[in-house]
Short mmCIF file of C-alpha atoms and ligand atoms in Angstrom, two decimals:
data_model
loop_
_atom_site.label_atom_id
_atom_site.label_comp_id
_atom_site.label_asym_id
_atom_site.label_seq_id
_atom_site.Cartn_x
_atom_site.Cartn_y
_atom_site.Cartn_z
CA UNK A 1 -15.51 13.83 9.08
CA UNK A 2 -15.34 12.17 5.71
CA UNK A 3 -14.75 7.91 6.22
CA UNK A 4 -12.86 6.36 3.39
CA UNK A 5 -13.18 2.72 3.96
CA UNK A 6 -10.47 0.85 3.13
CA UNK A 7 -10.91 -1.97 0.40
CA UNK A 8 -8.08 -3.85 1.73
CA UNK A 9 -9.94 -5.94 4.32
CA UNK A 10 -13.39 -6.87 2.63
CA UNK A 11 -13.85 -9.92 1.32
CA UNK A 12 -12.06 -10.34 -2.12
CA UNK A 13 -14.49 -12.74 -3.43
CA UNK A 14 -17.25 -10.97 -3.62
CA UNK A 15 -15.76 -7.26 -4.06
CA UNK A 16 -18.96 -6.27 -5.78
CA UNK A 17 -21.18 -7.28 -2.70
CA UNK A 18 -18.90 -5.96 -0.31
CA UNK A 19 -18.78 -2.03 -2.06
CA UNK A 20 -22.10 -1.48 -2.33
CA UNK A 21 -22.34 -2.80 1.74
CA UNK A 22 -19.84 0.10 2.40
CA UNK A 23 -21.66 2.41 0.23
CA UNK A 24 -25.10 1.65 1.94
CA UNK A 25 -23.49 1.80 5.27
CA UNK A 26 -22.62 5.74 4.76
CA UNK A 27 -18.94 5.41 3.64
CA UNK A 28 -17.94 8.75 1.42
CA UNK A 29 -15.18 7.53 0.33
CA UNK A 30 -13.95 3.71 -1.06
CA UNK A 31 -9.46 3.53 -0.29
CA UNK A 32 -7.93 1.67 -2.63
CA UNK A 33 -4.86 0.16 -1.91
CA UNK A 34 -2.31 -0.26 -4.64
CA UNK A 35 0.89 -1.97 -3.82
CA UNK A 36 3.50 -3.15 -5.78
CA UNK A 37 6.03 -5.36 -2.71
CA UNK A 38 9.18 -3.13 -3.66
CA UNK A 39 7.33 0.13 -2.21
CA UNK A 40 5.98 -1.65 0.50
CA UNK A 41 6.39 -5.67 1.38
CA UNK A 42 2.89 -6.63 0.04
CA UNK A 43 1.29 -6.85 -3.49
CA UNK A 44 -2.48 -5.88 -3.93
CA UNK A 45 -4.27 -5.15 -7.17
CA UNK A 46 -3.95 -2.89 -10.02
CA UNK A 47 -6.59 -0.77 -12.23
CA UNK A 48 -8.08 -3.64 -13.75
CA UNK A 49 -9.53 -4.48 -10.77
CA UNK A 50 -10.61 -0.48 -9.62
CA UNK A 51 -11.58 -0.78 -13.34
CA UNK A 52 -14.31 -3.81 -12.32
CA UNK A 53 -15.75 -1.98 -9.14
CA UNK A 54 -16.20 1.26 -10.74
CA UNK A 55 -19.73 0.32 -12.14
CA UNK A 56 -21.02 -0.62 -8.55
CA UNK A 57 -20.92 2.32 -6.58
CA UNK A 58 -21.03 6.23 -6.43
CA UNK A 59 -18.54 6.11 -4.17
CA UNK A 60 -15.33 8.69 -4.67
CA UNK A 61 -12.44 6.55 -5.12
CA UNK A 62 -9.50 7.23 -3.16
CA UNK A 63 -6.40 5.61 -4.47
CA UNK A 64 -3.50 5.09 -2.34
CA UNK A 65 -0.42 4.10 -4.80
CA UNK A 66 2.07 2.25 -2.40
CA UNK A 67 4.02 1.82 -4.97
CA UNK A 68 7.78 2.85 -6.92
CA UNK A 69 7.56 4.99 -9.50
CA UNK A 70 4.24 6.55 -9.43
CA UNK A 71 4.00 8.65 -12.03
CA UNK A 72 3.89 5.79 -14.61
CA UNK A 73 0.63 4.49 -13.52
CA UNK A 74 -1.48 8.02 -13.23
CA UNK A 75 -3.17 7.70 -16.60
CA UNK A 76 -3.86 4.21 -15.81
CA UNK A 77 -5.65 4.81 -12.59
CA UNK A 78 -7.55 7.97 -13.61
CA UNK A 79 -8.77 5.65 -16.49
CA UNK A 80 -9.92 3.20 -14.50
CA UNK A 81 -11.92 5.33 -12.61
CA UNK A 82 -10.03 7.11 -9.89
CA UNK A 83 -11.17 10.41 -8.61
CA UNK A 84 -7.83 10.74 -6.46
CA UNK A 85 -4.69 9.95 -6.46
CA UNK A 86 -1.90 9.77 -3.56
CA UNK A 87 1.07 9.04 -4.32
CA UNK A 88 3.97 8.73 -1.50
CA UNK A 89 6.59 11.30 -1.23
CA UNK A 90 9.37 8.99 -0.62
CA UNK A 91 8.91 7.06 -4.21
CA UNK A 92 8.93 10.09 -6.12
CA UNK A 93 11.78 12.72 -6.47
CA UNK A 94 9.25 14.77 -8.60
CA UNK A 95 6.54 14.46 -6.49
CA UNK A 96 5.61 17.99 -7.67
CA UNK A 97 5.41 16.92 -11.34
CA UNK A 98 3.30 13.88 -10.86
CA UNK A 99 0.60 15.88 -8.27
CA UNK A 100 0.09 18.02 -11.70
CA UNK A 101 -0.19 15.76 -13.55
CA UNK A 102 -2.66 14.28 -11.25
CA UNK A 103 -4.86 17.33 -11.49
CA UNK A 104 -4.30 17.71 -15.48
CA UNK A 105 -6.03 14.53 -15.66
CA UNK A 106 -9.01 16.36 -13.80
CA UNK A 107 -8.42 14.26 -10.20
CA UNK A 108 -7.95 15.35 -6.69
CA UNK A 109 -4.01 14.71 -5.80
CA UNK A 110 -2.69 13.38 -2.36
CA UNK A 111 0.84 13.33 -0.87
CA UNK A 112 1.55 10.93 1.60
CA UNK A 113 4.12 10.07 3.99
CA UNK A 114 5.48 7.22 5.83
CA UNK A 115 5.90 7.08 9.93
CA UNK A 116 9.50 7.64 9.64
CA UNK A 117 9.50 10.53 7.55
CA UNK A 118 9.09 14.19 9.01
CA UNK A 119 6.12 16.24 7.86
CA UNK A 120 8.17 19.33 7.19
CA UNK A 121 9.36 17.49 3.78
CA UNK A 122 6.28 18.48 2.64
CA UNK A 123 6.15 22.10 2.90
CA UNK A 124 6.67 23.13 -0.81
CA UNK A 125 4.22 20.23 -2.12
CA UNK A 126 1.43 21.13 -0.09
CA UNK A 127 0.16 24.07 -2.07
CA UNK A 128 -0.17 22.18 -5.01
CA UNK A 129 -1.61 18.83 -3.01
CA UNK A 130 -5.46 18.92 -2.48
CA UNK A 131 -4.75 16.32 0.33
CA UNK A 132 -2.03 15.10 2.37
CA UNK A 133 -2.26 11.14 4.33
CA UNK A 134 -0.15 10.80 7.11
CA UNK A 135 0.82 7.15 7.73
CA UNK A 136 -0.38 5.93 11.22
CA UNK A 137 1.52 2.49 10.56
CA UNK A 138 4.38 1.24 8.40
CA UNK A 139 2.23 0.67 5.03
CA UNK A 140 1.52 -2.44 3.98
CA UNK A 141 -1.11 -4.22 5.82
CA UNK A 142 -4.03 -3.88 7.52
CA UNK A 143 -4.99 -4.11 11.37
CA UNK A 144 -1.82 -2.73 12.68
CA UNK A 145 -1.70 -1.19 15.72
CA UNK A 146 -1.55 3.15 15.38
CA UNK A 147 2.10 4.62 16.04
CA UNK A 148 1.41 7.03 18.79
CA UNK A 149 2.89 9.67 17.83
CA UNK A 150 0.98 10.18 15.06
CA UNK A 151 -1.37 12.17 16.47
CA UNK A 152 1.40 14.61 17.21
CA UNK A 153 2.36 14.32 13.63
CA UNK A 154 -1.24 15.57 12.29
CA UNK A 155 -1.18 18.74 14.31
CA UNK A 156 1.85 20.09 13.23
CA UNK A 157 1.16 18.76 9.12
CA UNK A 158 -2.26 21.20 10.51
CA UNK A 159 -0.54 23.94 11.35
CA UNK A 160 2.01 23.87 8.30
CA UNK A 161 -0.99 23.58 6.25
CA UNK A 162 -2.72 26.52 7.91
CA UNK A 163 -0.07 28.98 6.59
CA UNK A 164 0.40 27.51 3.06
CA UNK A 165 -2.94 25.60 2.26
CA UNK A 166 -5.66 25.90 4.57
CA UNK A 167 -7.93 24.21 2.05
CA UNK A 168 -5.64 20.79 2.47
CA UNK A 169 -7.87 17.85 3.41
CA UNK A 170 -5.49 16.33 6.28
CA UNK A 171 -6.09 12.01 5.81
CA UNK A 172 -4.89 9.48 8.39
CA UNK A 173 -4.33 6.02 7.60
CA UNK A 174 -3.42 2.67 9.42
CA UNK A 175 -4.92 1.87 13.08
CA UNK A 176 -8.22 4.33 13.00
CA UNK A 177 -10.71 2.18 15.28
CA UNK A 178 -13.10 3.65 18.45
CA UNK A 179 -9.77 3.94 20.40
CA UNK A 180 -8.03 6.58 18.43
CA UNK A 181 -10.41 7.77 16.08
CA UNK A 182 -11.34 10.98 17.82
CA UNK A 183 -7.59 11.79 18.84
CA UNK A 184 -7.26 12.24 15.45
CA UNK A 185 -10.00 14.28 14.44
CA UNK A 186 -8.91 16.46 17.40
CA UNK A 187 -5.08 16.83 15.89
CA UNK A 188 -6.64 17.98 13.09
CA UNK A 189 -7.98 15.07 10.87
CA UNK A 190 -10.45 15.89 8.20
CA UNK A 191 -10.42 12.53 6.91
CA UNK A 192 -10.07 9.38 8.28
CA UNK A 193 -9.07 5.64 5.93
CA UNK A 194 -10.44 2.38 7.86
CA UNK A 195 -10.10 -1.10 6.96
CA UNK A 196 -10.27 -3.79 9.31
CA UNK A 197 -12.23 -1.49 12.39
CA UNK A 198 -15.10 -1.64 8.90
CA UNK A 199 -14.87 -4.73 7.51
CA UNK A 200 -14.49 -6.40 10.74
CA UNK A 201 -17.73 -5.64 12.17
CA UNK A 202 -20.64 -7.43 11.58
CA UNK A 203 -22.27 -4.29 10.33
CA UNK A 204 -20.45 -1.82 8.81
CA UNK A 205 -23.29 0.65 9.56
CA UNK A 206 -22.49 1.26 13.25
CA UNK A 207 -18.27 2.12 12.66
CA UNK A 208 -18.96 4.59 9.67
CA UNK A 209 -21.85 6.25 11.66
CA UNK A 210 -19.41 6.62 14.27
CA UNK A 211 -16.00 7.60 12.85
CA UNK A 212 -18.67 10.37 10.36
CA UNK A 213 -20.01 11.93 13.78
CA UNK A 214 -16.77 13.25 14.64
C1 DX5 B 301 -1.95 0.01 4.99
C2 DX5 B 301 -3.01 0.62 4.11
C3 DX5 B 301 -4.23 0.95 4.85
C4 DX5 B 301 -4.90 -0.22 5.53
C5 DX5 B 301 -5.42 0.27 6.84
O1 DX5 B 301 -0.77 -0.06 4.30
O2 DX5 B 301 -2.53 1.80 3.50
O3 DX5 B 301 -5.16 1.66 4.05
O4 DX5 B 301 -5.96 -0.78 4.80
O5 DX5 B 301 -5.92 -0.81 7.55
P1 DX5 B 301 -6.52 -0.65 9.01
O6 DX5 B 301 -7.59 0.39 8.95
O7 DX5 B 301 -7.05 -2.01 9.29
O8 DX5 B 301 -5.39 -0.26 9.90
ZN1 ZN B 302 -4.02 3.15 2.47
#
C-alpha cells in the first residue's frame, strides 16, 4: 500500500519540522491540499508554499487541486515542485486536456471525484489518468467521518479500471483511520491519503507502518 499523508492536519507553523517527521516515519507520499473556497468551502495554500517544502524532503508530492478551473494552475504547481497532479472531474469540462497537459509537463496525472458523483463518468478519462482518488468525504476538511459507501464505490472504479487501465493507481481520500483502512485496500485501494488518523498521533511512525502493511 503506498500512504500519502495528508499535509492538511500538521502543524502549519513549523511545516518544515513536520515533513521531514512524515518522511522519517515511512510516508511515500506527502498530499497536498490545494483549495480555492469556490471548489470546495475552505481555502488552503498555493505553490508558493509547496514551493518552500520542496527542499525538505524526498517525498513524491501528491497534489490534490480542490479547486475551479484547474488547468490554469498546472505549470504553476509542476514548477513548484509537484510530481502529481489531480485535478477533480467536476471543475473541468476538459478534464482530458488538462490530464495531458499534466503529463507534457513530465508529472503523474490524477482524476478525482466527489461522493456524489458516479464513477462511471470516468470511463473515457481513465486511460489517459495514471491515478484516479475517489472522495471518501465531501472535500474540504479534514477528520470527517468516511461515507460508507465508498468502499462500494472503489470496487466498481476497480473493475472499470481492470478493462480499460489496469495500471491505474486507485487513491482514497477523506476518513482512512484503523477502522476502515483495510476495507479499502480490500475494494481495491492501491493508495490510501491520511491526515488527521497521521498527524493526530503522537507518533506518526505507528499509523504509516500500519496503513503500508496492508
Ligand atoms: C479533504 C482533503 C483530505 C483531508 C483528509 O478535503 O482532500 O486530503 O486532508 O483528511 P482526513 O484523513 O483527516 O480525513
Ligand atoms: Zn485531498
Amino acid at each position: 500500500m503506498i500512504v500519502s499523508a495528508s499535509l492538511l492536519s500538521a502543524d502549519f507553523s513549523n511545516l518544515e519540522k513536520e515533513v521531514k517527521a512524515v518522511e522519517k516515519a515511512g510516508a511515500d507520499w506527502l498530499h497536498l491540499d490545494i483549495m480555492d473556497g469556490r471548489f470546495v468551502p475552505n481555502i488552503t495554500f498555493g505553490p508558493l508554499v509547496v514551493k518552500a517544502i520542496r527542499p525538505h524532503t524526498r517525498m513524491v508530492f501528491d497534489a490534490h487541486l480542490m479547486i475551479e478551473n484547474p488547468s490554469a494552475y498546472i505549470d504553476a504547481f509542476a514548477e513548484a515542485g509537484a510530481d502529481m497532479i489531480t485535478i477533480h472531474f467536476e471543475a473541468d469540462v476538459h478534464a482530458h486536456r488538462t490530464l495531458c497537459r499534466i503529463k507534457e509537463k513530465g508529472l503523474k496525472a490524477g482524476v478525482s471525484v466527489n461522493p456524489a458523483t458516479p464513477v462511471s463518468v470516468l470511463e473515457e478519462i481513465l486511460p489517459f489518468a495514471d491515478m484516479a482518488l475517489i472522495m471518501s468525504v465531501n472535500p474540504g476538511f479534514p477528520a470527517q467521518k468516511l461515507i460508507e459507501t465508498s468502499f462500494d464505490k472503489v470496487a466498481k472504479l476497480k473493475a472499470l479500471a481492470d478493462k480499460v487501465n489496469p495500471g491505474l493507481i486507485i487513491e482514497t481520500d477523506g476518513g482512512v483511520n484503523e477502522k476502515t483502512a483495510s476495507r479499502l485496500a480490500e475494494a481495491g485501494a492501491g493508495a490510501l491519503v491520511a491526515g488527521s488518523y497521521i498527524f493526530g498521533a503522537e507518533n506518526y511512525e505507528k499509523p504509516v507502518k500500519y496503513l503500508k502493511s496492508l
